[in-house]
GROMACS .gro file of C-alpha atoms in nm:
model
  302
    1MET     CA    1   1.124   1.474   0.690
    2ASN     CA    2   0.954   1.676   0.420
    3LEU     CA    3   0.695   1.915   0.564
    4ALA     CA    4   0.750   2.189   0.307
    5LEU     CA    5   0.479   2.444   0.244
    6SER     CA    6   0.262   2.423  -0.065
    7PRO     CA    7   0.350   2.673  -0.341
    8ASP     CA    8   0.014   2.830  -0.261
    9THR     CA    9   0.019   2.869   0.117
   10ALA     CA   10  -0.356   2.939   0.118
   11VAL     CA   11  -0.420   2.583   0.003
   12LEU     CA   12  -0.447   2.316   0.270
   13PRO     CA   13  -0.274   1.980   0.224
   14VAL     CA   14  -0.503   1.694   0.130
   15VAL     CA   15  -0.375   1.511   0.439
   16ALA     CA   16  -0.211   1.678   0.740
   17CYS     CA   17  -0.092   1.463   1.032
   18ARG     CA   18   0.056   1.626   1.342
   19GLY     CA   19   0.198   1.429   1.633
   20VAL     CA   20  -0.019   1.126   1.556
   21GLU     CA   21   0.013   0.853   1.819
   22LYS     CA   22  -0.163   0.519   1.842
   23SER     CA   23  -0.108   0.226   2.076
   24PHE     CA   24  -0.270  -0.114   2.103
   25ARG     CA   25  -0.248  -0.220   2.468
   26SER     CA   26   0.115  -0.151   2.558
   27GLN     CA   27   0.253  -0.148   2.203
   28ARG     CA   28   0.314   0.191   2.039
   29VAL     CA   29   0.224   0.156   1.671
   30LEU     CA   30   0.237   0.524   1.565
   31ASP     CA   31   0.492   0.743   1.742
   32ALA     CA   32   0.440   1.122   1.718
   33LEU     CA   33   0.410   1.101   1.338
   34ASP     CA   34   0.407   1.419   1.125
   35LEU     CA   35   0.314   1.406   0.757
   36ASP     CA   36   0.170   1.627   0.481
   37ILE     CA   37   0.031   1.499   0.151
   38TRP     CA   38  -0.044   1.761  -0.115
   39ARG     CA   39  -0.275   1.755  -0.414
   40GLN     CA   40   0.010   1.678  -0.656
   41ASP     CA   41   0.149   1.391  -0.446
   42ARG     CA   42   0.131   1.028  -0.551
   43VAL     CA   43   0.288   0.860  -0.251
   44ALA     CA   44   0.429   0.510  -0.210
   45LEU     CA   45   0.401   0.421   0.159
   46VAL     CA   46   0.654   0.146   0.224
   47GLY     CA   47   0.777  -0.043   0.528
   48SER     CA   48   0.786  -0.392   0.673
   49ASN     CA   49   0.496  -0.562   0.851
   50GLY     CA   50   0.434  -0.384   1.181
   51ALA     CA   51   0.580  -0.053   1.061
   52GLY     CA   52   0.243   0.120   1.113
   53LYS     CA   53   0.129   0.168   0.752
   54THR     CA   54  -0.221   0.024   0.786
   55THR     CA   55  -0.274   0.187   1.126
   56LEU     CA   56  -0.186   0.526   0.975
   57ILE     CA   57  -0.433   0.465   0.693
   58ARG     CA   58  -0.706   0.374   0.941
   59CYS     CA   59  -0.639   0.696   1.133
   60ILE     CA   60  -0.660   0.900   0.812
   61LEU     CA   61  -0.995   0.735   0.738
   62GLY     CA   62  -1.123   0.818   1.087
   63GLU     CA   63  -1.159   0.456   1.197
   64TYR     CA   64  -0.930   0.481   1.503
   65ARG     CA   65  -0.912   0.717   1.796
   66HIS     CA   66  -0.558   0.848   1.834
   67GLY     CA   67  -0.338   1.115   1.985
   68GLY     CA   68  -0.239   1.419   1.780
   69THR     CA   69  -0.445   1.545   1.487
   70VAL     CA   70  -0.535   1.425   1.137
   71ARG     CA   71  -0.705   1.657   0.890
   72LEU     CA   72  -0.826   1.602   0.533
   73GLU     CA   73  -0.830   1.947   0.371
   74GLY     CA   74  -0.912   2.084   0.717
   75ALA     CA   75  -1.185   1.831   0.799
   76ASP     CA   76  -1.165   1.595   1.098
   77PRO     CA   77  -1.201   1.235   0.968
   78ARG     CA   78  -1.390   1.127   1.282
   79ARG     CA   79  -1.611   1.430   1.339
   80ASP     CA   80  -1.681   1.488   0.967
   81ARG     CA   81  -1.670   1.120   0.873
   82VAL     CA   82  -1.946   1.111   0.611
   83ASP     CA   83  -1.812   1.418   0.430
   84VAL     CA   84  -1.456   1.286   0.440
   85LEU     CA   85  -1.548   0.942   0.306
   86ARG     CA   86  -1.731   1.105   0.016
   87ARG     CA   87  -1.398   1.259  -0.084
   88VAL     CA   88  -1.179   0.951  -0.033
   89GLY     CA   89  -1.162   0.636  -0.244
   90PHE     CA   90  -1.028   0.339  -0.045
   91VAL     CA   91  -0.915  -0.014  -0.131
   92PRO     CA   92  -0.837  -0.208   0.191
   93GLN     CA   93  -0.570  -0.473   0.228
   94LEU     CA   94  -0.825  -0.717   0.371
   95PRO     CA   95  -1.179  -0.712   0.226
   96PRO     CA   96  -1.452  -0.645   0.486
   97PRO     CA   97  -1.667  -0.945   0.587
   98LEU     CA   98  -1.982  -0.808   0.426
   99LYS     CA   99  -2.279  -1.037   0.369
  100MET     CA  100  -2.458  -0.774   0.158
  101PRO     CA  101  -2.548  -0.887  -0.197
  102VAL     CA  102  -2.304  -0.747  -0.451
  103ALA     CA  103  -2.574  -0.566  -0.648
  104GLU     CA  104  -2.698  -0.397  -0.330
  105LEU     CA  105  -2.344  -0.305  -0.225
  106LEU     CA  106  -2.283  -0.137  -0.561
  107ARG     CA  107  -2.608   0.061  -0.539
  108TYR     CA  108  -2.526   0.174  -0.186
  109ALA     CA  109  -2.170   0.281  -0.276
  110ALA     CA  110  -2.283   0.464  -0.589
  111ASN     CA  111  -2.565   0.649  -0.408
  112LEU     CA  112  -2.326   0.752  -0.127
  113VAL     CA  113  -2.101   0.944  -0.367
  114GLY     CA  114  -2.363   1.042  -0.624
  115VAL     CA  115  -2.253   0.844  -0.931
  116LYS     CA  116  -2.418   0.586  -1.151
  117VAL     CA  117  -2.358   0.220  -1.066
  118GLU     CA  118  -2.240   0.167  -1.423
  119ARG     CA  119  -1.925   0.371  -1.359
  120MET     CA  120  -1.820   0.128  -1.085
  121THR     CA  121  -1.921  -0.187  -1.272
  122SER     CA  122  -1.734  -0.062  -1.580
  123VAL     CA  123  -1.408  -0.038  -1.382
  124ALA     CA  124  -1.467  -0.378  -1.218
  125ALA     CA  125  -1.532  -0.536  -1.559
  126ASP     CA  126  -1.217  -0.370  -1.694
  127MET     CA  127  -1.030  -0.537  -1.407
  128GLY     CA  128  -1.157  -0.874  -1.533
  129LEU     CA  129  -1.448  -0.932  -1.295
  130SER     CA  130  -1.731  -1.139  -1.440
  131LEU     CA  131  -2.030  -0.933  -1.328
  132ASP     CA  132  -2.290  -1.187  -1.443
  133GLU     CA  133  -2.145  -1.428  -1.189
  134ALA     CA  134  -2.062  -1.179  -0.911
  135LEU     CA  135  -2.394  -0.992  -0.904
  136LYS     CA  136  -2.578  -1.310  -0.804
  137LYS     CA  137  -2.373  -1.360  -0.486
  138PRO     CA  138  -2.329  -1.195  -0.146
  139PHE     CA  139  -1.995  -1.015  -0.117
  140ASN     CA  140  -1.850  -1.260   0.136
  141LYS     CA  141  -1.902  -1.551  -0.106
  142LEU     CA  142  -1.675  -1.402  -0.373
  143SER     CA  143  -1.318  -1.525  -0.415
  144GLY     CA  144  -1.030  -1.309  -0.292
  145GLY     CA  145  -0.956  -1.187  -0.643
  146GLN     CA  146  -1.322  -1.109  -0.715
  147LYS     CA  147  -1.353  -0.907  -0.393
  148GLN     CA  148  -1.041  -0.708  -0.476
  149LYS     CA  149  -1.157  -0.628  -0.829
  150LEU     CA  150  -1.499  -0.519  -0.704
  151LEU     CA  151  -1.349  -0.295  -0.434
  152ILE     CA  152  -1.118  -0.137  -0.691
  153GLY     CA  153  -1.421  -0.076  -0.913
  154ILE     CA  154  -1.602   0.099  -0.627
  155ALA     CA  155  -1.297   0.313  -0.539
  156LEU     CA  156  -1.200   0.411  -0.894
  157GLY     CA  157  -1.550   0.436  -1.041
  158ARG     CA  158  -1.600   0.779  -0.884
  159GLU     CA  159  -1.437   1.119  -0.846
  160CYS     CA  160  -1.241   1.179  -0.526
  161ASP     CA  161  -0.977   1.408  -0.378
  162LEU     CA  162  -0.767   1.123  -0.238
  163LEU     CA  163  -0.720   0.759  -0.331
  164ILE     CA  164  -0.587   0.530  -0.058
  165LEU     CA  165  -0.483   0.181  -0.164
  166ASP     CA  166  -0.352  -0.061   0.100
  167GLU     CA  167  -0.154  -0.337  -0.077
  168PRO     CA  168  -0.388  -0.305  -0.379
  169THR     CA  169  -0.231  -0.583  -0.586
  170ALA     CA  170  -0.299  -0.851  -0.324
  171ASN     CA  171  -0.506  -1.134  -0.478
  172LEU     CA  172  -0.478  -0.985  -0.829
  173ASP     CA  173  -0.366  -1.187  -1.130
  174PRO     CA  174  -0.096  -1.029  -1.354
  175PRO     CA  175  -0.339  -0.893  -1.619
  176ALA     CA  176  -0.551  -0.730  -1.347
  177ARG     CA  177  -0.239  -0.573  -1.193
  178GLN     CA  178  -0.146  -0.415  -1.524
  179THR     CA  179  -0.501  -0.286  -1.567
  180LEU     CA  180  -0.494  -0.135  -1.218
  181PHE     CA  181  -0.165   0.043  -1.288
  182ARG     CA  182  -0.309   0.179  -1.614
  183LEU     CA  183  -0.624   0.306  -1.444
  184LEU     CA  184  -0.422   0.479  -1.172
  185ALA     CA  185  -0.191   0.639  -1.429
  186GLU     CA  186  -0.500   0.787  -1.597
  187ARG     CA  187  -0.577   0.991  -1.282
  188PRO     CA  188  -0.280   1.232  -1.261
  189ARG     CA  189  -0.471   1.500  -1.067
  190THR     CA  190  -0.586   1.276  -0.782
  191ALA     CA  191  -0.368   1.261  -0.470
  192MET     CA  192  -0.274   0.901  -0.394
  193LEU     CA  193  -0.139   0.705  -0.100
  194ILE     CA  194  -0.038   0.355  -0.206
  195SER     CA  195   0.084   0.118   0.064
  196SER     CA  196   0.318  -0.153  -0.062
  197HIS     CA  197   0.591  -0.382   0.065
  198ARG     CA  198   0.789  -0.333  -0.255
  199LEU     CA  199   0.872   0.006  -0.402
  200GLU     CA  200   0.973  -0.126  -0.742
  201GLU     CA  201   0.618  -0.251  -0.808
  202VAL     CA  202   0.463   0.096  -0.779
  203ALA     CA  203   0.763   0.317  -0.865
  204SER     CA  204   0.626   0.404  -1.209
  205LEU     CA  205   0.301   0.536  -1.055
  206VAL     CA  206   0.433   0.758  -0.777
  207ASN     CA  207   0.646   1.069  -0.737
  208ARG     CA  208   0.719   1.044  -0.365
  209VAL     CA  209   0.829   0.768  -0.128
  210ILE     CA  210   0.757   0.761   0.244
  211GLU     CA  211   0.911   0.480   0.446
  212MET     CA  212   0.785   0.394   0.792
  213ASP     CA  213   0.953   0.196   1.065
  214ARG     CA  214   0.820   0.141   1.417
  215GLY     CA  215   0.553   0.404   1.378
  216LYS     CA  216   0.776   0.683   1.248
  217VAL     CA  217   0.855   0.830   0.907
  218VAL     CA  218   1.221   0.740   0.854
  219LEU     CA  219   1.246   0.846   0.489
  220ASP     CA  220   1.058   1.100   0.277
  221ASP     CA  221   1.199   1.148  -0.071
  222THR     CA  222   1.116   1.175  -0.440
  223VAL     CA  223   1.107   0.861  -0.652
  224SER     CA  224   1.359   0.996  -0.903
  225GLU     CA  225   1.616   1.041  -0.626
  226MET     CA  226   1.535   0.700  -0.479
  227MET     CA  227   1.560   0.515  -0.809
  228GLU     CA  228   1.863   0.694  -0.955
  229GLY     CA  229   2.166   0.465  -0.967
  230ALA     CA  230   1.989   0.190  -0.773
  231PRO     CA  231   2.061  -0.143  -0.946
  232LEU     CA  232   1.900  -0.472  -0.856
  233GLN     CA  233   2.078  -0.684  -0.598
  234ALA     CA  234   2.094  -1.061  -0.650
  235CYS     CA  235   2.060  -1.228  -0.309
  236ARG     CA  236   2.125  -1.577  -0.175
  237ILE     CA  237   2.027  -1.640   0.186
  238LEU     CA  238   2.113  -1.957   0.383
  239VAL     CA  239   1.943  -2.038   0.713
  240SER     CA  240   2.036  -2.302   0.969
  241ARG     CA  241   1.685  -2.449   0.984
  242PRO     CA  242   1.344  -2.390   0.828
  243GLN     CA  243   1.123  -2.147   1.021
  244GLU     CA  244   0.769  -2.043   0.933
  245ALA     CA  245   0.807  -1.680   1.049
  246PHE     CA  246   1.117  -1.632   0.834
  247ARG     CA  247   0.954  -1.807   0.540
  248ALA     CA  248   0.659  -1.566   0.555
  249ALA     CA  249   0.886  -1.261   0.589
  250ILE     CA  250   1.121  -1.349   0.303
  251ALA     CA  251   0.836  -1.461   0.076
  252GLU     CA  252   0.694  -1.108   0.095
  253TRP     CA  253   1.010  -0.997  -0.090
  254GLY     CA  254   0.947  -1.250  -0.368
  255PHE     CA  255   1.218  -1.495  -0.259
  256GLU     CA  256   1.181  -1.864  -0.335
  257SER     CA  257   1.324  -2.183  -0.186
  258ARG     CA  258   1.302  -2.554  -0.260
  259ASP     CA  259   1.400  -2.678   0.084
  260GLY     CA  260   1.335  -2.389   0.323
  261LEU     CA  261   1.710  -2.354   0.385
  262GLU     CA  262   1.841  -2.174   0.076
  263TRP     CA  263   1.650  -1.871  -0.048
  264ARG     CA  264   1.713  -1.679  -0.370
  265GLY     CA  265   1.568  -1.356  -0.499
  266ARG     CA  266   1.637  -0.996  -0.602
  267VAL     CA  267   1.610  -0.670  -0.412
  268ALA     CA  268   1.601  -0.322  -0.565
  269GLY     CA  269   1.904  -0.119  -0.459
  270GLN     CA  270   1.695   0.147  -0.287
  271ASP     CA  271   1.533  -0.126  -0.074
  272ARG     CA  272   1.860  -0.283   0.039
  273LEU     CA  273   1.879  -0.122   0.383
  274ARG     CA  274   1.516  -0.207   0.457
  275PHE     CA  275   1.578  -0.565   0.343
  276LEU     CA  276   1.884  -0.596   0.567
  277GLY     CA  277   1.679  -0.455   0.854
  278MET     CA  278   1.427  -0.735   0.803
  279LEU     CA  279   1.707  -0.995   0.796
  280SER     CA  280   1.853  -0.858   1.120
  281ARG     CA  281   1.542  -0.977   1.303
  282TYR     CA  282   1.647  -1.334   1.221
  283ALA     CA  283   2.021  -1.297   1.292
  284GLY     CA  284   2.029  -1.614   1.503
  285LEU     CA  285   1.881  -1.813   1.215
  286LEU     CA  286   2.110  -1.689   0.934
  287ALA     CA  287   2.398  -1.908   0.819
  288ALA     CA  288   2.513  -1.695   0.524
  289VAL     CA  289   2.402  -1.387   0.329
  290HIS     CA  290   2.532  -1.319  -0.023
  291ILE     CA  291   2.432  -0.996  -0.201
  292GLU     CA  292   2.576  -0.895  -0.539
  293ASP     CA  293   2.508  -0.598  -0.767
  294GLU     CA  294   2.356  -0.749  -1.083
  295ARG     CA  295   2.548  -0.504  -1.302
  296ILE     CA  296   2.874  -0.637  -1.158
  297LEU     CA  297   2.765  -0.995  -1.216
  298GLU     CA  298   2.681  -0.913  -1.579
  299GLU     CA  299   3.024  -0.753  -1.633
  300GLU     CA  300   3.220  -1.045  -1.486
  301PRO     CA  301   3.381  -1.273  -1.747
  302ALA     CA  302   3.227  -1.617  -1.783
   0.00000   0.00000   0.00000
């Protein structure tokens, strides 16, 4: 685990987590987690469903009570909540069920952080949101894609010390995804924490990868080291019978199937162990697993 000191030891990390624990009923979701995020860090937070990514984000934002400590540049996210949220831009995985009119929501968000509404609407329009249509509706009546574009506009249409994006490409069409990646690349001095199921999607944006599993940090490395010499793996998975839970899990990796029995897709080399860990949960369902290095397949004679 990387808990190295900043080059300037007088500077606090943007995020400092020490021994963070969180349980829901009897299930431990975060398990004595330690983590530092520095000003220069653009972090990809990866891990399967249930790894604890969203729970960690909610603790950083001060939304959950928890064991251990979380600090944002020394501030307590729960005690100093208003001050902390002024310094953090956030795009949630699931949009909140707000009934507030969109125009009112934009005014409220802009006033909270002291910027003009036009900065937020400009980003939302850049993302492809039709403001003439959206401004006439309450937030909860927008489509999933419209909500996501508006929330990105609110988060990126302001200055902040930390951007937290939880599965930010969910509900976005391909052009909007490319616009989002461009807008994030234009903010090199903002610390970022980007939660994603797939490292390859955000690898060009980040310089550090943190992988979580069962509430712990199991990997903390730089992207260059993760991506070096990591070819794509062509995968063919056969299962003995269709199962909805497996379908949902494998679909998150971009795999496709015509009959629910044979699944085909590709996995980045650096994600192979995590992918196999996901498959191990369905060991009783698997009939065959074929994984080949695409470079080897390309070199084989026809």
